[in-house]
Short mmCIF file of C-alpha atoms in Angstrom, two decimals:
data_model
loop_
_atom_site.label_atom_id
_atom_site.label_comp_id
_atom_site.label_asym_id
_atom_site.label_seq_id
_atom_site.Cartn_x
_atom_site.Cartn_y
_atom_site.Cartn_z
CA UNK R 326 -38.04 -6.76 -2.80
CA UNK R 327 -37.35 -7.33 0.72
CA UNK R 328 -34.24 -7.22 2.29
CA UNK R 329 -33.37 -9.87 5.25
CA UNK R 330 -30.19 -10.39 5.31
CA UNK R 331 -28.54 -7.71 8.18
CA UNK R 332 -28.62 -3.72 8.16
CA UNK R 333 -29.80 -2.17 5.06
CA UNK R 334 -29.10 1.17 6.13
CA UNK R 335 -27.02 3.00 8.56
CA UNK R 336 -27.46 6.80 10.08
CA UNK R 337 -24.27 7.30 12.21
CA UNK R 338 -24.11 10.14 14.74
CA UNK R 339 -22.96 12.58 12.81
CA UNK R 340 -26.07 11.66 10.10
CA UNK R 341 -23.91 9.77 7.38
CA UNK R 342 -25.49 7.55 5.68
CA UNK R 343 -24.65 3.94 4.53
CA UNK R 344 -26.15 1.26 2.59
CA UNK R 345 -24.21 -1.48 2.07
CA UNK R 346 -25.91 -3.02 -0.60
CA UNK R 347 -25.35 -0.07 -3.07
CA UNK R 348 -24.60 -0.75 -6.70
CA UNK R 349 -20.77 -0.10 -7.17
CA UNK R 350 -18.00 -1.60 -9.11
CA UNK R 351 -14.37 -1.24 -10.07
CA UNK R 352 -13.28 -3.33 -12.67
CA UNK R 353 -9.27 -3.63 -13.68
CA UNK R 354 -7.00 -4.46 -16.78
CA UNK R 355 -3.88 -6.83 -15.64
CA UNK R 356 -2.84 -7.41 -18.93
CA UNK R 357 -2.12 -4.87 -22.17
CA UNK R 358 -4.26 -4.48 -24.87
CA UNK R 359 -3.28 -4.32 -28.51
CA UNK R 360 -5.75 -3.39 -31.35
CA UNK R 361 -5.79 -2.95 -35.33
CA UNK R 362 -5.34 1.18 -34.93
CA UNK R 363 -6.39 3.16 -36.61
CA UNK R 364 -9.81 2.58 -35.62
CA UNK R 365 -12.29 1.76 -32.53
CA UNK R 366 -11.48 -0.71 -29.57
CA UNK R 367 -13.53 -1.87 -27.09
CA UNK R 368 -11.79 -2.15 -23.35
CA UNK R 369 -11.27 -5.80 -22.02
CA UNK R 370 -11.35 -5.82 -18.38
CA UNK R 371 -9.88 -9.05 -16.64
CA UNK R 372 -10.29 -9.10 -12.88
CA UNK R 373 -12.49 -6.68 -9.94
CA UNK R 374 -11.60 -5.08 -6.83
CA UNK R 375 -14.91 -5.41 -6.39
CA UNK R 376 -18.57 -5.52 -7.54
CA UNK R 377 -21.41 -5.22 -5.16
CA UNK R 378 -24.66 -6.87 -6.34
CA UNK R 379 -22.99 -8.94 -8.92
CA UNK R 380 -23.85 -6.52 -12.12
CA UNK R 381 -20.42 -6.34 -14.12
CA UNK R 382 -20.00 -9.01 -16.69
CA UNK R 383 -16.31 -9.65 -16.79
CA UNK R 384 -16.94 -12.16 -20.21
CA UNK R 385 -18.70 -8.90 -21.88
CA UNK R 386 -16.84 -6.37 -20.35
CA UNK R 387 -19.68 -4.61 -19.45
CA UNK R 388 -21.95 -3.20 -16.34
CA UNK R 389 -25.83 -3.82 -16.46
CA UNK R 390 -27.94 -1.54 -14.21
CA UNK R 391 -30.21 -2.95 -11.90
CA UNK R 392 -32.39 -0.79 -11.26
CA UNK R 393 -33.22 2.80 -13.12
CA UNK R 394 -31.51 5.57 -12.22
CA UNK R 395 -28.32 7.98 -12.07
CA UNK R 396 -24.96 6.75 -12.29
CA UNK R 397 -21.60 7.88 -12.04
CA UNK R 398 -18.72 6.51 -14.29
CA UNK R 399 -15.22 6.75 -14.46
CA UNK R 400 -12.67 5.46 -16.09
CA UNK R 401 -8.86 6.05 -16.16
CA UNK R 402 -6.14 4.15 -18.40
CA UNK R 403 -2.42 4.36 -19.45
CA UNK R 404 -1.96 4.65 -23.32
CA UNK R 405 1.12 3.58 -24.02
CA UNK R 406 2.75 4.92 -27.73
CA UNK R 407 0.82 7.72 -28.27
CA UNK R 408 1.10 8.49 -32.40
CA UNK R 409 1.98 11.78 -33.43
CA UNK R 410 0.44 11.05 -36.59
CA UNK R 411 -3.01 10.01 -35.60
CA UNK R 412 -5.72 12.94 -36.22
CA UNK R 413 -6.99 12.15 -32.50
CA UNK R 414 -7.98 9.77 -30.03
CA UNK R 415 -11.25 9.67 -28.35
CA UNK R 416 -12.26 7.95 -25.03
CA UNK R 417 -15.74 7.17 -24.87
CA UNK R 418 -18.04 5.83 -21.90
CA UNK R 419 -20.85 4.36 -24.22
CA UNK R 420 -24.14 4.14 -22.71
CA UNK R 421 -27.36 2.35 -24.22
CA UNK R 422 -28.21 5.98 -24.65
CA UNK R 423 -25.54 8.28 -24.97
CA UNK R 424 -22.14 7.84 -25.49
CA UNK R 425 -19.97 10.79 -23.90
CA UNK R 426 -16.64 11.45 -24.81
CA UNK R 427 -12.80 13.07 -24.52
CA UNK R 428 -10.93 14.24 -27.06
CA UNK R 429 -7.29 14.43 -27.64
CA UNK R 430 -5.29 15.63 -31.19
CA UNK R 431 -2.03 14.95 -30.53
CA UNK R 432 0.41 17.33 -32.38
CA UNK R 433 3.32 16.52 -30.59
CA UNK R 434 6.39 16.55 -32.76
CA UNK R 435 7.18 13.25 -31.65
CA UNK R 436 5.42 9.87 -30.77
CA UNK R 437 4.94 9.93 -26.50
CA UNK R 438 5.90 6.78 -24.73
CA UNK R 439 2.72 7.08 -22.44
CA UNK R 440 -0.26 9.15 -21.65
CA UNK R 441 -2.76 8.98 -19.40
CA UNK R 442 -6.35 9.19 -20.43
CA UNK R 443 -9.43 9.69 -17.92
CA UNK R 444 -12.96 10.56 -18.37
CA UNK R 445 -15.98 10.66 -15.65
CA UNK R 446 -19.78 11.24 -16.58
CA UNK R 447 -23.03 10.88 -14.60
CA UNK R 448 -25.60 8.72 -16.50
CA UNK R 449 -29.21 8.15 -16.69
CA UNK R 450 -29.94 4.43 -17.07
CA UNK R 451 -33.31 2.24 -17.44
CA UNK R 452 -33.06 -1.43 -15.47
CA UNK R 453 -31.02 -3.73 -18.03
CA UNK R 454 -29.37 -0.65 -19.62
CA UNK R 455 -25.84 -1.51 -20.27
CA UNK R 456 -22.06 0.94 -19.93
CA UNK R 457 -18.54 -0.16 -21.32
CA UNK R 458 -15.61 1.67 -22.50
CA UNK R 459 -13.80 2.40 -26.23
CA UNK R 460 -10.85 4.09 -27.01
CA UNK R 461 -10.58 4.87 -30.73
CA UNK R 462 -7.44 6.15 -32.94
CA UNK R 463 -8.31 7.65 -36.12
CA UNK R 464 -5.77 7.71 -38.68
CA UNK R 465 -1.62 7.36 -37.79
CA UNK R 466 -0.13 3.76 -37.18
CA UNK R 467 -1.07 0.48 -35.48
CA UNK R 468 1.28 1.26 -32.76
CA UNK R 469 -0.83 2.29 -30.16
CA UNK R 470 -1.78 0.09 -26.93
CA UNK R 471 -3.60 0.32 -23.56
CA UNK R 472 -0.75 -0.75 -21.13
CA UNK R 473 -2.50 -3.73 -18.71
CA UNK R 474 -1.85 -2.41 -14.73
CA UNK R 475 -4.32 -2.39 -12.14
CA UNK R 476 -2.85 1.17 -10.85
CA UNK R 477 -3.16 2.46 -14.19
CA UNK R 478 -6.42 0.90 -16.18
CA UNK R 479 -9.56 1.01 -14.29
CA UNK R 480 -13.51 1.20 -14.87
CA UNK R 481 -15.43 2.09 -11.87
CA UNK R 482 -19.16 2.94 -11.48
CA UNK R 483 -22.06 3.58 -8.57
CA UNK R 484 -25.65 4.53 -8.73
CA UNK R 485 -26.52 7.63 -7.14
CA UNK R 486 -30.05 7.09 -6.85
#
């Protein structure tokens, strides 16, 4: 479609390129998250930094692509009671198609008060395709949480091309 509505692309001097219209998002967690460990849970997201073209559903906690193409993903969060006695935790950026993953066994001889857990991926998604985040905790106790700050919890993405 046609775009009207002011500069669409910018070359400066030096040859960098702009487009202010570009598909990018940060989404943030205010607010801590408990689940039934072990087992999988899906991130809640509760407020953006920002979200050009409107394509993160805060109510699903979710991104929709636009358009097809690459797309990088990040995501970064503070776990909070890290169990010794869990086998591991995974982190998982789950795709329509793929889901890609981090890994983490933690054989620590005693239960951590925090960790921080971060994972980045570049994805190839049809129009409509969807992206959200798990965390799961297999085997140990229901301690476990995902501690709500914006510094801390984020979900960020931005099509390439």
């Amino acid at each position: 479609s046609d775009y009207t509505a002011g500069t669409a692309l910018n070359i400066d001097s030096s040859g960098r390129v702009t487009t202010p219209q570009q598909v990018s998002f940060r989404a943030e967690k205010t607010v801590d998250q408990t689940a039934t460990f072990p087992g999988t849970m899906t991130l809640t997201w509760d407020s953006m930094a920002y979200d050009v073209g409107s394509n993160f559903n805060l109510a699903a906690d979710r991104f929709y692509a636009p358009v097809t193409g690459k797309y990088v993903f990040s995501v970064g969060l503070r776990v909070d009671l890290i169990d010794s006695a869990a086998n591991y935790y995974i982190l998982k950026i789950v795709t329509s198609n793929a889901s890609y993953v981090w890994i983490l066994s933690p054989k620590f001889s005693t239960d951590l008060a925090y960790m921080s857990f971060t994972l980045s991926t570049i994805a190839d998604l049809d129009a409509s395709d969807y992206c959200f985040i798990q965390i799961q905790q297999s085997s140990g106790h229901a301690t476990t949480h995902v501690h709500g700050s914006v510094g801390y919890d984020w979900f960020c993405g931005h099509l390439l091309g």
